[in-house]
XYZ file of C-alpha atoms in Angstrom:
560
model
C 79.007 124.223 122.187
C 79.080 126.955 124.604
C 82.768 126.149 126.143
C 83.976 125.796 122.091
C 82.611 129.349 121.441
C 84.229 130.398 125.060
C 87.507 128.802 124.380
C 87.549 130.614 120.850
C 90.153 133.540 120.245
C 87.759 134.950 117.588
C 84.198 134.775 117.050
C 83.341 135.525 113.482
C 79.429 136.306 113.052
C 78.805 135.393 109.436
C 75.749 137.214 108.144
C 75.976 135.969 104.637
C 76.864 137.558 101.346
C 76.495 141.107 100.412
C 73.341 142.212 99.398
C 70.844 144.858 100.074
C 72.956 147.546 101.169
C 74.342 145.361 103.666
C 78.010 147.469 103.304
C 75.950 150.678 103.872
C 74.335 149.343 106.694
C 77.505 147.998 108.476
C 78.880 151.624 107.937
C 76.315 153.341 109.178
C 76.353 151.088 112.527
C 79.908 151.490 112.911
C 79.645 155.158 113.042
C 76.838 155.128 115.393
C 78.450 152.499 117.536
C 81.683 154.937 117.575
C 79.793 157.410 119.220
C 78.551 155.691 122.575
C 79.576 153.778 125.045
C 77.764 151.313 127.357
C 78.793 150.699 130.851
C 78.558 147.370 132.974
C 75.165 148.654 134.335
C 74.026 149.111 130.642
C 73.999 153.060 130.502
C 74.679 154.699 127.539
C 77.709 157.755 127.561
C 79.288 159.536 124.740
C 82.520 157.947 124.076
C 86.064 159.806 124.617
C 86.400 160.087 120.724
C 82.776 161.139 119.969
C 82.352 163.223 116.843
C 78.777 163.864 117.342
C 77.175 165.603 120.165
C 74.564 163.736 122.756
C 74.163 160.665 120.484
C 73.963 158.349 123.648
C 70.591 160.467 124.772
C 67.145 158.978 123.744
C 65.601 162.050 122.726
C 68.196 163.038 120.670
C 67.164 162.974 116.800
C 69.736 160.992 114.627
C 70.572 161.930 111.148
C 69.008 158.469 110.229
C 67.279 158.915 106.745
C 65.160 156.822 104.631
C 68.182 154.792 102.865
C 69.817 154.162 106.446
C 66.878 152.718 107.766
C 66.137 150.443 105.097
C 69.885 149.071 104.841
C 69.849 148.660 108.551
C 66.268 146.688 108.357
C 67.437 144.503 105.493
C 70.661 143.489 107.553
C 68.771 142.799 111.126
C 66.112 140.982 108.969
C 68.635 138.425 107.941
C 68.175 134.699 109.440
C 70.989 134.972 111.769
C 69.364 137.079 114.528
C 66.535 134.750 114.577
C 68.104 131.508 115.676
C 68.187 130.065 119.073
C 71.721 128.844 118.592
C 73.533 131.853 117.692
C 72.651 133.283 121.297
C 75.419 131.625 123.142
C 77.779 133.025 120.480
C 76.865 136.547 121.117
C 77.097 135.907 124.926
C 80.720 134.799 124.935
C 81.803 137.263 122.254
C 85.152 138.982 123.597
C 86.679 142.240 121.918
C 87.827 140.159 119.363
C 84.596 139.354 117.800
C 83.776 140.919 114.536
C 80.127 140.888 112.338
C 80.683 140.071 109.095
C 78.914 140.400 105.777
C 80.404 139.743 102.358
C 83.647 141.365 102.291
C 82.889 144.098 105.192
C 83.103 143.833 108.868
C 82.514 145.690 111.948
C 83.502 145.193 115.505
C 80.797 142.977 117.399
C 81.028 145.373 120.556
C 80.339 148.639 118.091
C 77.399 146.756 116.864
C 75.911 146.054 120.226
C 76.920 149.840 121.063
C 74.945 150.880 117.693
C 71.578 148.613 117.889
C 71.452 149.484 121.757
C 71.480 153.080 120.722
C 68.901 152.968 117.746
C 66.571 150.704 120.181
C 66.418 153.263 123.029
C 66.254 156.289 120.889
C 62.733 157.982 121.274
C 62.625 158.859 117.414
C 63.508 155.897 115.630
C 60.035 154.179 114.215
C 58.220 151.726 116.147
C 58.376 149.017 113.393
C 62.028 149.522 112.950
C 62.595 149.455 116.865
C 61.204 145.588 116.855
C 64.258 144.743 114.474
C 66.412 146.471 116.675
C 65.381 145.120 119.817
C 65.696 141.527 118.378
C 69.083 142.388 117.517
C 69.788 144.046 121.051
C 68.555 141.139 122.616
C 71.302 138.927 121.284
C 74.103 141.493 122.516
C 72.565 143.155 125.698
C 70.128 141.409 127.798
C 70.731 137.489 127.584
C 73.241 137.421 129.948
C 71.426 139.258 132.630
C 68.970 136.318 133.951
C 68.023 132.889 132.895
C 64.215 134.158 132.179
C 65.574 136.952 130.302
C 67.409 134.135 128.388
C 64.827 131.986 128.017
C 62.161 134.708 126.932
C 65.008 135.909 124.063
C 65.128 132.056 122.983
C 61.333 131.663 122.953
C 60.840 134.398 120.249
C 63.760 132.602 118.106
C 63.695 129.798 115.454
C 65.061 126.366 115.876
C 64.068 123.204 113.707
C 63.710 120.918 117.178
C 61.785 122.869 119.919
C 63.539 120.960 122.598
C 66.491 123.521 121.572
C 64.480 126.400 122.849
C 65.669 124.826 126.331
C 68.907 122.816 125.014
C 70.171 125.671 122.785
C 70.450 128.326 125.593
C 71.910 125.901 128.443
C 75.179 126.943 127.992
C 74.072 130.365 129.086
C 71.948 129.188 132.107
C 73.896 129.429 135.509
C 76.213 126.768 136.061
C 74.994 125.290 138.976
C 71.508 125.055 137.541
C 72.592 123.985 133.940
C 74.526 120.832 135.552
C 71.239 119.631 136.839
C 69.982 119.277 133.370
C 70.935 116.454 131.173
C 70.448 116.674 127.330
C 68.552 114.126 126.506
C 66.896 114.033 122.656
C 64.641 110.781 123.402
C 62.254 112.923 125.557
C 59.557 114.941 123.921
C 59.426 118.524 124.073
C 56.798 118.367 126.571
C 58.606 116.250 128.633
C 61.815 118.658 128.264
C 59.890 121.715 129.278
C 58.007 119.784 132.387
C 61.636 118.467 133.586
C 63.223 122.035 133.504
C 59.998 123.689 135.327
C 60.460 121.026 138.175
C 64.612 121.432 138.156
C 64.239 125.224 138.251
C 61.629 125.101 140.992
C 63.583 122.871 143.249
C 66.636 124.666 142.647
C 65.187 128.001 143.228
C 62.543 127.443 145.455
C 60.345 130.024 143.649
C 57.762 129.930 141.124
C 59.582 132.456 138.860
C 58.646 130.518 135.894
C 54.663 130.157 136.607
C 54.156 133.707 135.309
C 55.151 132.713 132.034
C 52.182 130.155 131.595
C 49.541 131.284 129.201
C 46.421 129.130 128.500
C 45.741 129.194 124.485
C 44.674 127.275 122.008
C 48.063 126.828 120.589
C 49.744 125.232 123.450
C 51.934 122.491 122.976
C 50.796 119.287 124.848
C 52.318 120.580 128.354
C 50.354 120.806 131.515
C 49.058 124.205 132.219
C 51.732 125.016 134.910
C 54.540 124.531 132.591
C 55.629 127.429 130.084
C 55.545 126.452 126.556
C 58.820 128.073 125.329
C 58.133 126.358 121.514
C 55.413 129.458 121.141
C 55.745 133.238 121.118
C 54.312 134.299 124.378
C 51.385 136.748 124.025
C 50.916 137.925 127.601
C 48.456 140.829 128.606
C 50.936 142.169 131.464
C 54.354 142.324 130.058
C 57.746 141.428 132.277
C 57.314 143.293 135.787
C 59.778 141.910 137.951
C 59.863 143.980 140.632
C 56.408 142.947 142.082
C 56.294 140.518 144.997
C 53.074 139.347 145.314
C 53.840 136.543 147.650
C 56.272 138.504 149.681
C 59.785 136.742 150.271
C 58.010 133.406 150.771
C 58.890 129.855 149.364
C 57.413 127.771 146.743
C 55.562 124.743 148.454
C 54.488 122.012 146.286
C 54.193 118.435 145.540
C 54.449 116.987 141.934
C 52.799 113.224 141.586
C 52.031 112.662 138.164
C 53.555 114.181 134.987
C 50.646 116.468 134.446
C 49.813 117.518 138.031
C 51.329 119.911 140.618
C 49.881 120.665 144.066
C 50.866 123.860 145.227
C 50.002 126.349 148.505
C 48.602 129.998 148.241
C 45.606 132.104 148.955
C 42.398 132.716 146.697
C 41.852 136.371 146.874
C 39.252 137.088 144.436
C 36.872 135.958 141.622
C 36.764 137.744 138.244
C 33.221 139.386 137.384
C 33.925 141.114 134.258
C 36.817 141.027 131.551
C 36.974 143.808 128.956
C 37.402 143.664 125.166
C 41.150 142.854 124.278
C 43.322 146.163 124.376
C 45.342 146.683 121.108
C 46.477 150.460 121.099
C 46.201 153.681 123.168
C 42.962 154.776 121.731
C 41.399 151.173 122.935
C 43.043 151.484 126.221
C 41.488 154.945 126.559
C 38.315 153.531 125.634
C 38.302 150.519 128.032
C 39.236 152.430 130.942
C 36.626 155.141 130.451
C 34.133 152.170 129.901
C 34.883 150.698 133.224
C 35.609 153.854 135.385
C 34.080 153.530 138.566
C 31.093 156.040 139.212
C 32.233 156.571 142.679
C 35.878 157.282 141.562
C 36.595 160.822 143.402
C 34.843 159.677 146.692
C 35.103 156.070 147.374
C 38.075 154.210 148.880
C 39.485 151.429 147.391
C 39.804 147.695 149.134
C 43.215 148.428 150.497
C 41.905 151.689 152.051
C 43.966 154.093 149.379
C 41.555 156.331 147.678
C 39.775 154.867 144.832
C 41.287 157.571 142.144
C 45.161 157.166 143.265
C 44.638 153.145 143.127
C 42.835 153.511 139.659
C 45.867 155.927 138.345
C 48.086 153.416 139.950
C 46.600 150.659 138.016
C 46.691 152.586 134.815
C 50.301 152.985 135.031
C 51.002 149.434 136.591
C 52.234 151.482 139.434
C 55.352 152.655 137.392
C 55.291 156.059 138.926
C 57.904 158.178 140.565
C 56.164 157.848 143.958
C 57.683 154.127 143.551
C 60.477 154.590 141.796
C 62.013 157.757 142.597
C 65.177 157.767 140.934
C 63.157 157.330 137.440
C 62.532 160.827 136.176
C 60.612 159.804 132.971
C 58.097 158.254 135.260
C 54.946 160.466 136.100
C 53.785 161.328 139.509
C 50.435 159.992 140.477
C 49.724 163.120 142.655
C 50.621 165.240 139.343
C 48.228 163.122 137.215
C 45.517 163.309 139.958
C 45.601 167.212 140.224
C 45.972 167.721 136.454
C 43.202 165.367 135.427
C 41.005 167.452 137.961
C 42.141 170.951 137.062
C 41.498 170.598 133.339
C 38.049 169.116 133.769
C 34.434 170.343 134.421
C 33.186 170.217 137.448
C 36.132 168.493 139.301
C 35.485 165.686 137.423
C 38.057 162.927 136.419
C 39.121 163.453 132.847
C 41.412 160.816 131.417
C 43.365 162.134 128.385
C 45.733 160.676 126.089
C 49.114 162.010 127.127
C 48.246 160.465 130.783
C 48.862 156.886 129.007
C 52.165 156.654 127.460
C 52.516 154.522 124.467
C 55.215 152.138 126.341
C 52.972 151.499 129.190
C 50.382 150.481 126.395
C 52.684 148.123 125.102
C 52.644 146.333 128.358
C 48.741 145.679 128.478
C 48.658 144.943 124.578
C 46.482 141.958 124.121
C 45.153 141.918 127.534
C 41.767 142.999 129.353
C 40.601 145.176 132.164
C 39.090 143.126 134.746
C 37.218 143.781 138.054
C 36.392 141.242 140.677
C 33.326 140.798 142.878
C 35.614 141.898 145.711
C 35.756 145.273 144.011
C 39.686 144.960 142.848
C 40.639 146.041 138.938
C 43.524 145.498 136.963
C 44.888 143.930 133.938
C 44.669 140.241 132.893
C 45.115 137.939 129.564
C 42.318 138.193 127.409
C 41.327 134.502 127.705
C 40.394 135.419 131.334
C 36.845 134.671 132.032
C 34.309 135.443 134.758
C 34.416 132.885 137.553
C 38.059 132.593 137.097
C 40.252 133.044 140.308
C 42.728 135.516 141.317
C 45.325 133.358 143.424
C 48.550 134.120 144.977
C 50.756 131.260 145.017
C 53.472 131.060 147.604
C 56.863 131.626 146.321
C 55.416 133.331 143.037
C 55.905 137.056 142.330
C 52.642 137.737 140.565
C 49.116 136.831 140.971
C 47.864 134.408 138.948
C 44.667 133.586 137.439
C 43.785 129.764 137.909
C 40.475 128.378 136.194
C 38.337 125.610 137.760
C 38.218 122.799 135.846
C 37.303 119.352 137.367
C 37.080 120.518 141.201
C 39.384 120.154 142.660
C 41.819 120.636 139.745
C 42.549 123.925 138.151
C 44.234 125.278 135.006
C 46.465 128.023 134.963
C 45.293 130.823 132.774
C 48.158 132.868 133.366
C 49.535 136.203 135.395
C 47.600 139.395 136.159
C 48.169 142.762 137.417
C 45.730 143.603 140.419
C 45.855 146.726 142.125
C 46.248 146.085 146.122
C 47.328 142.478 145.405
C 51.060 143.306 144.317
C 53.104 143.823 147.177
C 52.235 140.683 149.697
C 48.897 142.044 150.675
C 47.668 138.668 150.207
C 49.781 136.885 152.833
C 50.748 139.914 155.230
C 47.861 142.584 154.696
C 47.837 146.082 153.382
C 50.517 148.295 153.910
C 49.841 150.529 156.799
C 49.733 154.316 156.182
C 51.771 156.233 156.356
C 54.123 153.622 154.611
C 54.682 152.986 150.836
C 56.818 150.899 148.867
C 59.846 152.368 147.077
C 62.136 150.517 144.551
C 65.390 150.999 143.079
C 67.428 148.894 140.488
C 70.641 149.285 138.287
C 69.703 147.006 135.490
C 65.775 146.600 135.268
C 65.827 142.835 136.323
C 67.315 142.882 140.167
C 65.116 144.965 142.657
C 65.746 146.486 145.910
C 62.799 147.254 147.926
C 62.333 149.860 150.572
C 59.595 150.890 152.694
C 59.006 154.796 152.734
C 57.372 156.726 155.877
C 55.471 159.768 154.278
C 55.029 161.251 157.691
C 59.270 161.076 158.836
C 60.258 161.254 155.125
C 62.463 157.879 156.055
C 63.141 154.524 154.456
C 63.778 151.458 156.031
C 64.915 147.940 154.866
C 62.321 146.596 157.122
C 58.427 145.556 156.160
C 56.411 147.398 158.430
C 53.648 144.470 158.583
C 56.297 141.658 159.748
C 57.720 141.388 163.435
C 61.407 140.687 164.296
C 63.003 137.745 162.985
C 62.808 134.813 164.900
C 65.280 134.380 167.598
C 66.681 131.236 166.050
C 67.551 132.839 162.864
C 69.765 135.538 161.611
C 69.598 137.433 158.499
C 73.130 136.856 156.139
C 74.213 139.480 153.869
C 75.455 138.164 150.458
C 75.663 139.345 147.028
C 73.250 138.040 144.439
C 74.165 135.159 141.875
C 73.003 133.933 138.886
C 71.342 131.128 140.505
C 69.290 133.364 142.854
C 65.358 133.867 142.162
C 64.194 137.608 141.473
C 63.645 138.298 144.869
C 65.689 136.842 147.897
C 66.646 137.173 151.329
C 69.068 134.909 152.996
C 68.564 133.535 156.683
C 70.680 131.205 158.578
C 69.433 129.157 161.179
C 71.742 129.409 164.491
C 71.305 125.818 165.504
C 71.704 124.185 162.177
C 73.560 126.537 160.140
C 71.381 125.542 157.597
C 70.882 128.667 155.338
C 67.705 129.634 153.218
C 66.752 132.066 150.725
C 63.208 133.031 151.687
C 61.919 134.904 155.121
C 61.438 132.332 158.156
C 58.382 134.557 159.171
C 56.557 133.692 155.820
C 56.871 129.902 156.039
C 53.286 128.395 155.755
C 52.805 127.833 159.583
C 53.620 131.247 160.450
C 51.464 132.435 157.997
C 48.701 130.495 159.121
C 49.460 131.985 162.812
C 48.763 135.467 161.438
C 45.214 133.982 160.444
C 46.000 133.407 156.161
C 43.969 130.891 154.856
C 46.215 128.879 152.762
C 44.797 126.135 150.669
C 46.228 123.507 148.278
C 45.712 124.149 144.310
C 45.646 120.980 142.433
C 47.314 122.428 138.680
C 46.616 120.182 135.671
C 46.430 120.427 132.023
C 44.709 122.825 129.596
C 43.056 120.288 127.565
C 41.375 116.758 127.704
C 45.040 115.124 127.469
C 45.661 116.457 131.027
C 42.375 115.706 132.896
C 44.523 114.027 135.709
C 44.596 110.370 136.527
C 41.425 108.062 137.594
C 41.645 109.574 141.040
C 43.373 106.576 142.423
C 47.232 107.992 142.427
C 49.214 106.607 145.158
C 50.560 109.997 145.796
C 47.006 111.436 146.295
C 45.976 111.768 149.927
C 43.486 113.840 151.728
C 43.827 117.315 152.138
C 45.754 117.103 155.378
C 48.157 114.294 154.184
C 49.148 116.288 150.871
C 49.686 119.629 152.906
C 52.028 117.421 155.295
C 53.971 116.033 151.997
C 54.435 119.682 150.800
C 55.603 120.951 153.988
C 57.929 118.096 154.551
C 59.127 118.646 151.033
C 59.737 122.581 152.211
C 61.707 121.462 155.175
C 63.881 118.778 153.385
C 65.016 121.738 150.871
C 66.081 123.947 153.480
C 68.105 121.272 155.063
C 70.145 120.811 151.831
C 70.693 124.405 150.832
């Protein structure tokens, strides 16, 4: 299907007959679309022929009245915008493409500019933004990264749940898509599991693992496989910038259908879970209830002041100190001083304006958690005391694992844990006076720098890592669609083989640093996935399993 659309001269997106003010809706959207341009890096600018002032700016109040809103809402609520299969239509739309409803039509690209403008405008009602965001997904983000495409398809409809994969396959990176065979004799669970394993082998990363979520409505798939048939309800929204496991590679062994053995670090044990957070008032109540008693005087587990760590957690570290180019982000230093200046007796005072509404959306339906080791962070609300916080090699987010039938674990979901988001579990805390800075042009791929506060200088080199081993050299190349979220390329000078992870972070090198790696046996989240009878021919003792997984990693290195 994808090749048919890409070879067509003109795409006509048919929304159905005229009704509910659809002619007025298209007229409104066309006028908005004529005022703005969208660059390749997704920035908005005023178009050359714009007749309105500053409509490209998110703070501008648009003359968008109730009649306009009702007509556009009715148009964007049509079934067309809910279907998985239309994603590929929109992705390959050329400059001849049009949106047609009844006898009225408009340019597809002007439609795209209009919904992006409405979605990003701060003055548009939140309920209306949900519809514009759904339409924007079709025109804006689905070509950015495979995972973004998968998430876009996850919230759309199809009669056959296998099409959550097959319906977006033409949008996947070509080299990866060629490894997937469309096979409708497989169940949806088998399709999702096969997709997960092939992506894992292709990228050498667990980039899909953070999208697993254990809950009662999951399809009958292992807990380490994302259920693409269900709209996800994650407590920690999509934070692609973190590198909890650094630039390590996934080390794994897949024995039976439902069991995946992975290597990582057990970091902490959850000891308390707050009530679920649903809105800003609820978030503030939870934060006040869990505020450490010694917030102003104590140090956090990573050596940073407790109050700064608390504020960073509250903002999910989306602050100016970490993202110096994001002028809309708040500074931790300003928040700290502001909260103390307006309090009585220099006590920390949390005020609503300190917690932006868009940040609350990142943790909605989730809970604040604390650990026996004195960490704090956010997690899915189904987390329980006794669950483990683990960093899995090759995974960019910490994961919550629940001991099931030892040594088997169920994947509960991803989490944000202050002090475990930048490789601390495998490399240790970032030494003073260094801090992490990040830069991004598209919101999906990030450049990480290390800032020396004493010297006011930045470096690409992680101060926790020594020199590159003499047998290896770093290779510069442009990002491709097949690359994981975070990667660096290294070439072996003797074999010529190229890997997309840092050789200083291979298991043997980490163990030399004193990192206590262990194997986690990930299984299902219900009785169907309790595992085998213990006599699986693929099961060895602990040392044999680790050796198998190391051989798997070496084999992949030699074939890249």
